[in-house]
XYZ file of C-alpha atoms in Angstrom:
331
model
C -2.126 23.087 -7.934
C -1.109 19.450 -8.422
C 0.290 20.287 -11.869
C 3.264 22.013 -10.206
C 4.587 18.572 -9.256
C 4.712 17.589 -12.928
C 6.445 20.662 -14.366
C 9.858 19.223 -13.495
C 8.842 15.774 -12.336
C 10.791 14.291 -9.445
C 7.886 12.384 -7.929
C 9.561 8.971 -7.957
C 13.147 7.830 -7.258
C 14.069 8.071 -10.959
C 13.812 11.873 -10.706
C 13.581 12.345 -14.479
C 13.030 16.080 -14.129
C 10.852 16.172 -17.245
C 7.818 18.334 -17.954
C 4.751 16.085 -17.726
C 2.051 18.763 -17.698
C -0.363 17.289 -20.259
C 2.670 15.785 -22.060
C 3.548 12.077 -21.823
C 7.238 11.995 -20.857
C 9.758 10.671 -18.378
C 10.424 6.992 -17.678
C 6.716 6.321 -17.038
C 5.765 8.011 -20.342
C 2.608 9.456 -18.777
C 1.267 13.008 -18.484
C -0.082 14.849 -15.447
C -3.602 13.535 -16.065
C -5.152 10.444 -14.516
C -5.110 7.577 -16.997
C -6.713 4.235 -16.202
C -7.485 1.030 -18.093
C -9.982 -0.904 -15.989
C -12.065 -0.831 -12.814
C -13.521 -4.009 -11.421
C -14.520 -5.938 -8.335
C -11.509 -8.200 -7.864
C -11.821 -11.418 -5.871
C -8.195 -12.542 -5.934
C -6.598 -10.258 -3.368
C -5.614 -11.215 0.189
C -8.609 -12.237 2.389
C -8.844 -8.990 4.455
C -8.855 -7.023 1.177
C -11.297 -9.171 -0.807
C -13.564 -10.007 2.185
C -17.066 -10.670 0.767
C -17.721 -8.039 -1.904
C -14.336 -7.986 -3.598
C -11.793 -5.198 -3.878
C -12.770 -2.197 -5.999
C -9.651 -2.319 -8.136
C -8.662 0.578 -10.407
C -5.776 -0.196 -12.766
C -3.742 2.939 -13.491
C -1.898 3.146 -16.818
C 1.851 3.653 -16.818
C 4.499 2.626 -14.290
C 7.804 3.912 -12.957
C 9.418 0.459 -12.745
C 8.745 -1.629 -15.905
C 9.435 -5.143 -14.601
C 10.587 -7.507 -17.327
C 7.936 -10.064 -16.321
C 4.979 -7.699 -15.770
C 1.615 -9.414 -16.285
C -0.015 -5.994 -16.771
C 2.496 -4.877 -19.421
C -0.262 -3.656 -21.784
C -1.112 -0.851 -19.385
C 2.132 -0.481 -17.440
C 4.467 -0.340 -20.449
C 2.445 0.026 -23.662
C 0.193 2.959 -22.747
C -3.165 1.199 -22.961
C -5.855 3.170 -21.157
C -7.879 6.373 -21.201
C -7.292 9.780 -19.639
C -10.084 10.863 -17.303
C -10.851 13.856 -15.128
C -10.749 13.909 -11.329
C -14.556 13.988 -11.332
C -14.727 10.894 -13.552
C -12.253 9.132 -11.270
C -14.345 10.009 -8.219
C -17.503 8.750 -9.939
C -15.795 5.422 -10.732
C -14.877 5.094 -7.051
C -18.497 5.710 -6.055
C -19.747 3.221 -8.643
C -17.444 0.548 -7.240
C -18.708 1.339 -3.749
C -22.318 1.065 -4.920
C -21.532 -2.344 -6.467
C -20.412 -3.651 -3.070
C -16.641 -3.079 -3.116
C -14.970 -3.516 0.258
C -12.358 -0.874 -0.605
C -10.948 1.178 -3.467
C -7.713 -0.490 -4.609
C -5.511 1.790 -6.746
C -2.923 -0.224 -8.699
C 0.430 1.203 -9.903
C -0.297 4.870 -9.325
C 3.167 5.874 -8.050
C 3.890 8.164 -11.013
C 0.542 9.964 -10.669
C 0.215 10.587 -6.933
C -0.754 14.313 -7.023
C -3.560 13.817 -9.552
C -4.790 10.659 -7.838
C -4.730 12.386 -4.443
C -6.989 15.063 -5.909
C -9.326 12.387 -7.298
C -9.492 10.518 -3.966
C -10.160 13.767 -2.113
C -13.053 14.576 -4.437
C -14.444 11.044 -4.107
C -14.464 11.345 -0.312
C -16.129 14.754 -0.524
C -19.017 13.357 -2.583
C -19.635 10.185 -0.607
C -16.806 7.637 -0.660
C -16.796 5.967 2.752
C -14.945 2.666 2.261
C -11.177 2.342 2.858
C -8.709 3.295 0.125
C -5.884 0.858 -0.652
C -2.602 1.870 -2.328
C -1.275 -1.064 -4.369
C 2.248 -0.360 -5.627
C 5.744 -1.611 -6.402
C 7.061 0.440 -3.429
C 9.512 2.199 -5.747
C 8.445 5.467 -4.186
C 9.722 8.431 -2.178
C 8.346 9.014 1.335
C 8.087 12.749 0.641
C 5.761 11.997 -2.282
C 3.767 9.404 -0.308
C 3.032 12.139 2.253
C 0.551 13.537 -0.289
C -1.570 10.425 0.353
C -1.664 10.681 4.150
C -5.234 11.020 5.360
C -6.475 9.677 2.016
C -5.050 6.129 1.938
C -5.970 3.689 4.702
C -4.358 0.444 3.498
C -0.970 0.001 1.855
C -0.316 -3.015 -0.382
C 3.300 -2.647 -1.580
C 5.568 -5.190 -3.214
C 9.031 -5.981 -1.971
C 10.300 -7.598 -5.136
C 13.936 -8.122 -4.200
C 16.705 -6.809 -1.976
C 19.333 -7.679 -4.582
C 20.489 -4.498 -6.397
C 22.068 -6.482 -9.249
C 18.797 -8.298 -9.928
C 16.781 -5.098 -9.659
C 19.075 -3.360 -12.130
C 18.792 -6.233 -14.607
C 15.037 -6.766 -14.361
C 13.674 -3.327 -13.299
C 16.418 -0.952 -14.505
C 16.524 0.334 -10.928
C 19.656 -0.555 -8.951
C 18.369 1.508 -6.017
C 15.055 -0.380 -5.821
C 15.925 -2.326 -2.622
C 16.790 0.735 -0.534
C 13.977 2.860 -1.938
C 11.390 0.126 -1.393
C 12.489 -0.445 2.190
C 12.228 3.288 2.925
C 8.728 3.450 1.426
C 7.492 0.369 3.304
C 8.820 1.641 6.628
C 7.033 4.948 5.978
C 3.783 3.061 5.349
C 4.171 1.023 8.545
C 4.830 4.146 10.597
C 1.737 5.913 9.295
C -0.886 3.133 9.121
C -1.235 0.952 12.221
C -3.046 -2.313 11.599
C -6.774 -2.290 12.262
C -8.987 -5.275 11.464
C -12.754 -5.426 11.852
C -14.840 -8.602 11.971
C -17.740 -8.379 9.519
C -20.549 -10.856 8.930
C -23.179 -11.672 6.328
C -26.871 -12.087 7.136
C -26.251 -15.843 7.297
C -23.608 -15.367 9.973
C -20.484 -16.024 7.864
C -17.678 -13.975 9.449
C -14.453 -12.607 7.990
C -11.841 -10.045 8.934
C -11.774 -6.808 6.964
C -8.761 -4.518 6.957
C -9.637 -0.918 7.745
C -6.047 0.249 8.105
C -2.607 -1.298 7.844
C 0.084 -2.693 5.586
C 0.377 -5.946 3.644
C 3.774 -6.404 1.979
C 3.831 -8.775 -0.977
C 6.841 -10.718 -2.169
C 6.670 -12.601 -5.444
C 9.028 -15.574 -5.507
C 11.058 -15.502 -8.719
C 11.825 -19.018 -10.043
C 15.455 -19.961 -9.605
C 16.103 -17.131 -7.110
C 15.589 -18.877 -3.767
C 18.518 -17.070 -2.114
C 16.966 -13.703 -2.950
C 13.682 -14.748 -1.361
C 15.476 -15.954 1.790
C 17.194 -12.559 2.086
C 13.866 -10.748 1.537
C 11.939 -12.890 4.027
C 14.634 -12.212 6.626
C 14.062 -8.455 6.276
C 10.285 -8.876 6.311
C 10.438 -10.974 9.477
C 12.538 -8.353 11.248
C 10.716 -5.248 10.021
C 7.145 -6.072 8.963
C 5.829 -9.123 10.802
C 3.573 -8.215 13.762
C 3.396 -4.562 12.603
C 1.765 -5.661 9.343
C 1.090 -8.694 7.155
C 3.469 -10.490 4.801
C 2.082 -12.098 1.631
C 4.252 -14.642 -0.185
C 3.157 -15.062 -3.787
C 3.984 -18.013 -6.053
C 2.066 -16.929 -9.159
C 5.070 -16.114 -11.352
C 4.010 -16.924 -14.906
C 5.827 -16.489 -18.237
C 3.889 -13.809 -20.106
C 3.272 -14.076 -23.891
C 4.243 -10.464 -24.593
C 3.024 -8.870 -27.810
C 5.681 -6.341 -28.741
C 8.266 -5.380 -31.345
C 11.308 -7.588 -32.009
C 13.583 -4.925 -30.503
C 11.535 -4.697 -27.303
C 11.311 -8.479 -27.130
C 15.095 -8.854 -27.399
C 15.610 -6.325 -24.593
C 13.034 -8.083 -22.394
C 14.606 -11.506 -22.920
C 17.937 -10.032 -21.899
C 16.449 -8.769 -18.629
C 14.660 -12.066 -17.952
C 17.915 -14.009 -18.293
C 18.582 -12.976 -14.683
C 15.996 -15.503 -13.515
C 14.287 -18.720 -14.647
C 11.351 -17.584 -16.769
C 9.018 -20.484 -15.952
C 6.338 -21.557 -13.511
C 7.327 -22.262 -9.909
C 8.228 -25.929 -9.426
C 6.734 -28.210 -6.769
C 10.195 -28.597 -5.195
C 10.582 -24.830 -4.919
C 7.117 -24.550 -3.396
C 8.004 -27.182 -0.782
C 11.183 -25.243 0.064
C 9.165 -22.039 0.437
C 6.791 -23.731 2.874
C 9.772 -24.923 4.902
C 11.071 -21.344 4.990
C 7.783 -20.033 6.334
C 7.867 -22.642 9.091
C 11.451 -21.721 9.929
C 10.742 -17.992 10.111
C 7.521 -18.534 12.060
C 5.719 -15.438 10.763
C 2.875 -14.269 12.965
C 0.970 -12.533 10.176
C 1.403 -14.370 6.886
C -0.537 -15.180 3.734
C 0.779 -17.453 1.021
C -0.536 -18.696 -2.289
C -1.049 -22.348 -3.008
C 0.895 -23.623 -5.996
C -1.249 -23.592 -9.114
C 0.101 -24.576 -12.531
C -2.448 -22.485 -14.406
C -1.914 -19.516 -16.724
C -5.530 -18.770 -17.647
C -5.707 -15.966 -15.064
C -3.309 -13.720 -17.012
C -5.199 -10.498 -17.824
C -5.893 -9.003 -21.230
C -6.737 -5.328 -20.823
C -7.873 -5.003 -24.424
C -11.035 -6.832 -23.303
C -13.868 -5.338 -21.253
C -13.437 -8.347 -18.948
C -9.632 -8.539 -18.571
C -9.839 -11.462 -16.149
C -11.922 -14.611 -15.789
C -15.499 -14.167 -14.560
C -14.517 -16.068 -11.426
C -11.732 -13.625 -10.623
C -13.373 -10.276 -11.356
C -16.552 -8.392 -12.206
C -15.918 -5.511 -14.652
C -17.359 -2.105 -13.769
C -15.550 0.289 -16.134
C -13.237 -0.145 -19.129
C -11.071 2.231 -21.112
C -12.854 1.461 -24.389
C -16.227 2.636 -23.057
Protein backbone atom coordinates (compact mmCIF):
# COMPACT_ATOMS: atom_id res chain seq x y z
CA UNK A 1 0.00 0.00 0.00
CA UNK A 2 2.75 2.46 0.93
CA UNK A 3 4.34 2.00 -2.51
CA UNK A 4 1.53 4.08 -4.05
CA UNK A 5 3.10 7.17 -2.48
CA UNK A 6 6.32 6.53 -4.40
CA UNK A 7 4.89 5.90 -7.87
CA UNK A 8 4.80 9.64 -8.58
CA UNK A 9 6.58 10.93 -5.51
CA UNK A 10 5.33 14.20 -4.05
CA UNK A 11 6.06 13.34 -0.43
CA UNK A 12 8.24 16.37 0.29
CA UNK A 13 8.03 20.04 -0.77
CA UNK A 14 10.28 19.41 -3.79
CA UNK A 15 7.46 17.40 -5.40
CA UNK A 16 9.78 15.71 -7.91
CA UNK A 17 6.98 13.53 -9.25
CA UNK A 18 9.40 10.69 -10.01
CA UNK A 19 8.82 6.95 -9.79
CA UNK A 20 10.70 5.70 -6.72
CA UNK A 21 9.19 2.21 -6.48
CA UNK A 22 12.37 0.16 -5.97
CA UNK A 23 14.23 2.73 -8.13
CA UNK A 24 16.55 5.36 -6.62
CA UNK A 25 15.39 8.67 -8.11
CA UNK A 26 14.23 12.18 -7.33
CA UNK A 27 16.24 14.78 -5.41
CA UNK A 28 16.82 12.36 -2.51
CA UNK A 29 18.06 9.65 -4.92
CA UNK A 30 16.43 6.93 -2.81
CA UNK A 31 13.92 4.19 -3.63
CA UNK A 32 10.71 3.21 -1.83
CA UNK A 33 12.59 0.85 0.48
CA UNK A 34 13.93 1.67 3.93
CA UNK A 35 17.67 2.30 3.77
CA UNK A 36 19.71 2.95 6.89
CA UNK A 37 23.40 3.29 7.75
CA UNK A 38 23.68 2.97 11.52
CA UNK A 39 21.74 2.33 14.72
CA UNK A 40 23.23 3.22 18.06
CA UNK A 41 22.60 4.42 21.58
CA UNK A 42 23.42 8.11 21.27
CA UNK A 43 24.36 10.13 24.35
CA UNK A 44 24.66 13.57 22.76
CA UNK A 45 21.03 14.57 22.32
CA UNK A 46 19.10 17.03 24.50
CA UNK A 47 18.74 15.88 28.16
CA UNK A 48 15.05 14.77 27.98
CA UNK A 49 15.94 12.68 24.90
CA UNK A 50 19.19 11.13 26.14
CA UNK A 51 18.04 10.74 29.79
CA UNK A 52 20.02 7.79 31.26
CA UNK A 53 20.11 5.06 28.61
CA UNK A 54 20.74 7.17 25.53
CA UNK A 55 18.59 7.72 22.47
CA UNK A 56 18.08 4.74 20.17
CA UNK A 57 19.19 6.57 17.05
CA UNK A 58 18.57 5.16 13.57
CA UNK A 59 20.32 7.06 10.77
CA UNK A 60 18.31 6.88 7.55
CA UNK A 61 20.19 7.13 4.24
CA UNK A 62 19.28 9.88 1.81
CA UNK A 63 17.86 13.35 2.40
CA UNK A 64 15.53 15.80 0.68
CA UNK A 65 17.58 18.89 1.61
CA UNK A 66 21.35 18.33 1.04
CA UNK A 67 22.82 21.07 3.24
CA UNK A 68 26.21 22.25 2.02
CA UNK A 69 27.71 21.74 5.49
CA UNK A 70 26.10 18.39 6.38
CA UNK A 71 28.16 16.38 8.87
CA UNK A 72 26.33 13.21 7.78
CA UNK A 73 27.00 13.77 4.07
CA UNK A 74 28.19 10.16 3.55
CA UNK A 75 24.67 8.89 4.16
CA UNK A 76 22.58 11.95 3.33
CA UNK A 77 24.22 12.74 -0.02
CA UNK A 78 26.49 9.86 -1.08
CA UNK A 79 24.12 6.91 -0.66
CA UNK A 80 26.01 5.03 2.04
CA UNK A 81 23.77 2.50 3.77
CA UNK A 82 21.84 -0.73 3.30
CA UNK A 83 18.27 -1.43 2.24
CA UNK A 84 16.30 -3.42 4.81
CA UNK A 85 12.80 -4.79 5.14
CA UNK A 86 10.11 -3.46 7.48
CA UNK A 87 10.62 -6.55 9.65
CA UNK A 88 14.37 -5.89 9.89
CA UNK A 89 13.67 -2.26 10.80
CA UNK A 90 11.24 -3.35 13.52
CA UNK A 91 13.79 -5.82 14.90
CA UNK A 92 16.44 -3.07 15.07
CA UNK A 93 13.98 -0.93 17.05
CA UNK A 94 13.40 -3.80 19.48
CA UNK A 95 17.13 -4.43 19.81
CA UNK A 96 17.70 -0.78 20.72
CA UNK A 97 14.91 -1.02 23.28
CA UNK A 98 16.45 -4.16 24.77
CA UNK A 99 19.82 -2.35 25.05
CA UNK A 100 18.22 0.34 27.22
CA UNK A 101 17.29 3.05 24.71
CA UNK A 102 15.01 5.74 26.11
CA UNK A 103 13.35 6.22 22.71
CA UNK A 104 13.68 5.36 19.02
CA UNK A 105 15.16 8.39 17.25
CA UNK A 106 14.71 8.30 13.46
CA UNK A 107 17.10 10.72 11.72
CA UNK A 108 16.43 12.28 8.28
CA UNK A 109 13.55 10.07 7.23
CA UNK A 110 11.44 12.77 5.52
CA UNK A 111 11.77 11.21 2.05
CA UNK A 112 10.76 7.75 3.31
CA UNK A 113 7.78 8.43 5.57
CA UNK A 114 5.36 5.77 4.20
CA UNK A 115 7.88 2.93 4.47
CA UNK A 116 9.10 4.09 7.87
CA UNK A 117 5.52 4.42 9.14
CA UNK A 118 4.98 0.79 8.17
CA UNK A 119 8.18 -0.21 9.99
CA UNK A 120 7.22 1.71 13.15
CA UNK A 121 3.74 0.17 13.09
CA UNK A 122 5.21 -3.32 12.88
CA UNK A 123 7.68 -2.56 15.68
CA UNK A 124 4.84 -1.45 17.96
CA UNK A 125 2.83 -4.56 17.08
CA UNK A 126 5.67 -6.86 18.15
CA UNK A 127 6.63 -5.11 21.37
CA UNK A 128 8.05 -1.60 20.97
CA UNK A 129 6.86 0.39 23.99
CA UNK A 130 9.25 3.35 24.26
CA UNK A 131 8.51 6.72 22.61
CA UNK A 132 9.36 7.30 18.95
CA UNK A 133 11.20 10.51 18.04
CA UNK A 134 11.16 12.07 14.55
CA UNK A 135 14.45 13.91 13.95
CA UNK A 136 14.30 15.95 10.74
CA UNK A 137 15.20 19.11 8.84
CA UNK A 138 11.49 20.14 8.94
CA UNK A 139 11.49 20.44 5.15
CA UNK A 140 8.27 18.49 5.12
CA UNK A 141 4.59 18.70 4.16
CA UNK A 142 1.95 18.49 6.91
CA UNK A 143 -0.16 16.19 4.74
CA UNK A 144 2.74 13.73 4.60
CA UNK A 145 3.50 14.09 8.33
CA UNK A 146 -0.10 13.00 9.02
CA UNK A 147 1.04 9.46 8.13
CA UNK A 148 3.11 9.53 11.35
CA UNK A 149 0.31 10.61 13.69
CA UNK A 150 -0.23 7.99 16.37
CA UNK A 151 3.22 6.54 15.64
CA UNK A 152 5.56 9.42 16.55
CA UNK A 153 5.51 10.83 20.08
CA UNK A 154 8.39 13.33 20.00
CA UNK A 155 9.34 15.71 17.21
CA UNK A 156 12.92 16.99 16.92
CA UNK A 157 12.95 19.29 13.86
CA UNK A 158 15.54 21.82 12.78
CA UNK A 159 14.72 25.40 11.96
CA UNK A 160 17.87 26.16 10.01
CA UNK A 161 17.05 29.64 8.76
CA UNK A 162 14.17 31.95 7.91
CA UNK A 163 16.20 33.61 5.15
CA UNK A 164 15.04 32.34 1.72
CA UNK A 165 18.18 33.63 -0.02
CA UNK A 166 20.42 31.69 2.36
CA UNK A 167 18.27 28.58 2.10
CA UNK A 168 18.42 28.71 -1.69
CA UNK A 169 22.20 29.09 -1.66
CA UNK A 170 22.97 26.43 0.95
CA UNK A 171 20.01 23.99 0.69
CA UNK A 172 18.76 24.59 -2.87
CA UNK A 173 15.36 25.24 -1.30
CA UNK A 174 14.15 28.85 -1.42
CA UNK A 175 10.85 27.78 0.17
CA UNK A 176 12.54 26.13 3.17
CA UNK A 177 11.57 28.87 5.69
CA UNK A 178 7.83 28.74 4.97
CA UNK A 179 7.72 24.96 4.65
CA UNK A 180 9.66 24.44 7.88
CA UNK A 181 7.42 26.81 9.81
CA UNK A 182 4.31 24.98 8.55
CA UNK A 183 5.76 21.60 9.55
CA UNK A 184 6.81 22.78 13.02
CA UNK A 185 3.42 24.32 13.73
CA UNK A 186 1.80 21.03 12.69
CA UNK A 187 4.05 19.16 15.13
CA UNK A 188 3.22 21.56 17.97
CA UNK A 189 -0.51 21.22 17.32
CA UNK A 190 -0.39 17.43 17.40
CA UNK A 191 2.08 16.66 20.22
CA UNK A 192 1.52 18.51 23.50
CA UNK A 193 4.53 18.48 25.80
CA UNK A 194 4.61 15.71 28.38
CA UNK A 195 7.60 15.16 30.66
CA UNK A 196 7.99 12.35 33.18
CA UNK A 197 10.46 12.31 36.07
CA UNK A 198 12.44 9.05 36.08
CA UNK A 199 15.01 7.84 38.59
CA UNK A 200 17.78 5.27 38.87
CA UNK A 201 18.06 2.80 41.74
CA UNK A 202 20.51 5.22 43.38
CA UNK A 203 17.92 8.00 43.31
CA UNK A 204 19.38 10.11 40.47
CA UNK A 205 16.42 11.87 38.82
CA UNK A 206 15.99 13.27 35.32
CA UNK A 207 13.14 14.40 33.11
CA UNK A 208 12.21 12.18 30.19
CA UNK A 209 10.15 13.45 27.27
CA UNK A 210 7.19 11.22 26.47
CA UNK A 211 5.59 13.63 24.03
CA UNK A 212 6.35 17.06 22.64
CA UNK A 213 8.50 19.15 20.33
CA UNK A 214 12.09 20.35 20.56
CA UNK A 215 13.07 22.74 17.75
CA UNK A 216 16.78 22.97 17.03
CA UNK A 217 18.53 25.94 15.49
CA UNK A 218 22.15 25.65 14.45
CA UNK A 219 23.94 28.99 14.54
CA UNK A 220 25.81 29.50 11.27
CA UNK A 221 29.10 31.42 11.75
CA UNK A 222 28.92 34.94 10.39
CA UNK A 223 25.10 34.88 10.18
CA UNK A 224 24.09 36.47 13.49
CA UNK A 225 21.23 38.46 11.93
CA UNK A 226 19.67 35.26 10.61
CA UNK A 227 19.79 33.69 14.06
CA UNK A 228 18.19 36.79 15.63
CA UNK A 229 15.34 36.57 13.11
CA UNK A 230 14.94 32.82 13.78
CA UNK A 231 15.01 33.18 17.57
CA UNK A 232 12.33 35.87 17.32
CA UNK A 233 10.01 33.43 15.54
CA UNK A 234 10.84 30.63 17.97
CA UNK A 235 10.10 32.86 20.96
CA UNK A 236 6.72 33.83 19.55
CA UNK A 237 5.65 30.41 18.26
CA UNK A 238 7.49 27.61 20.08
CA UNK A 239 8.57 28.70 23.56
CA UNK A 240 6.21 27.44 26.30
CA UNK A 241 4.46 25.08 23.82
CA UNK A 242 7.74 23.23 23.25
CA UNK A 243 11.49 23.47 23.77
CA UNK A 244 14.04 25.48 21.79
CA UNK A 245 17.58 24.10 21.38
CA UNK A 246 20.31 26.50 20.24
CA UNK A 247 23.26 24.62 18.79
CA UNK A 248 26.79 25.99 18.35
CA UNK A 249 28.46 22.87 16.94
CA UNK A 250 28.96 24.13 13.38
CA UNK A 251 32.15 22.50 12.14
CA UNK A 252 33.88 22.61 8.74
CA UNK A 253 33.57 19.10 7.32
CA UNK A 254 36.48 17.47 5.40
CA UNK A 255 34.27 16.21 2.57
CA UNK A 256 35.55 13.36 0.42
CA UNK A 257 34.02 13.91 -3.00
CA UNK A 258 34.76 14.63 -6.65
CA UNK A 259 36.33 17.94 -7.73
CA UNK A 260 33.07 18.93 -9.43
CA UNK A 261 30.99 18.26 -6.31
CA UNK A 262 33.57 20.02 -4.17
CA UNK A 263 33.46 23.14 -6.35
CA UNK A 264 29.66 23.24 -6.14
CA UNK A 265 29.76 22.79 -2.35
CA UNK A 266 32.30 25.58 -1.87
CA UNK A 267 30.06 27.85 -3.90
CA UNK A 268 27.13 27.13 -1.59
CA UNK A 269 29.25 27.57 1.55
CA UNK A 270 30.37 31.02 0.42
CA UNK A 271 27.04 32.25 1.81
CA UNK A 272 28.40 31.84 5.33
CA UNK A 273 31.71 31.69 7.23
CA UNK A 274 32.82 28.07 7.01
CA UNK A 275 34.64 27.92 10.35
CA UNK A 276 34.11 27.13 14.01
CA UNK A 277 31.96 29.49 16.09
CA UNK A 278 34.08 32.19 17.72
CA UNK A 279 34.07 33.03 21.43
CA UNK A 280 32.74 36.52 20.62
CA UNK A 281 29.83 35.04 18.67
CA UNK A 282 29.10 32.64 21.52
CA UNK A 283 29.01 35.54 24.00
CA UNK A 284 26.58 37.40 21.71
CA UNK A 285 24.36 34.32 21.51
CA UNK A 286 24.22 34.08 25.30
CA UNK A 287 23.22 37.74 25.46
CA UNK A 288 20.44 37.02 22.95
CA UNK A 289 19.07 34.19 25.06
CA UNK A 290 18.99 36.49 28.09
CA UNK A 291 17.22 39.17 26.07
CA UNK A 292 14.57 36.81 24.72
CA UNK A 293 14.08 35.16 28.12
CA UNK A 294 13.07 31.74 26.78
CA UNK A 295 11.14 29.62 29.25
CA UNK A 296 12.13 26.30 27.70
CA UNK A 297 15.64 26.46 26.28
CA UNK A 298 18.68 24.25 25.80
CA UNK A 299 21.97 25.53 24.45
CA UNK A 300 25.34 23.98 23.73
CA UNK A 301 28.49 25.15 25.41
CA UNK A 302 31.17 26.34 23.01
CA UNK A 303 33.63 23.56 22.26
CA UNK A 304 36.49 23.98 19.79
CA UNK A 305 36.69 20.27 19.02
CA UNK A 306 36.12 18.44 15.73
CA UNK A 307 36.77 14.87 16.87
CA UNK A 308 33.03 14.20 17.21
CA UNK A 309 32.44 14.34 13.44
CA UNK A 310 31.01 10.95 12.40
CA UNK A 311 32.42 8.51 9.88
CA UNK A 312 29.67 6.14 8.78
CA UNK A 313 32.10 3.86 6.97
CA UNK A 314 33.09 2.62 10.45
CA UNK A 315 31.03 0.30 12.66
CA UNK A 316 31.49 2.92 15.39
CA UNK A 317 30.80 6.18 13.52
CA UNK A 318 31.22 8.29 16.66
CA UNK A 319 33.50 8.31 19.68
CA UNK A 320 32.87 5.64 22.33
CA UNK A 321 31.89 8.43 24.71
CA UNK A 322 29.20 9.71 22.37
CA UNK A 323 27.59 6.48 21.17
CA UNK A 324 27.32 2.71 21.53
CA UNK A 325 26.89 0.96 18.15
CA UNK A 326 24.09 -1.59 17.84
CA UNK A 327 23.77 -2.13 14.07
CA UNK A 328 25.80 -1.07 11.03
CA UNK A 329 25.18 -1.19 7.31
CA UNK A 330 28.26 -3.33 6.64
CA UNK A 331 27.01 -6.16 8.86
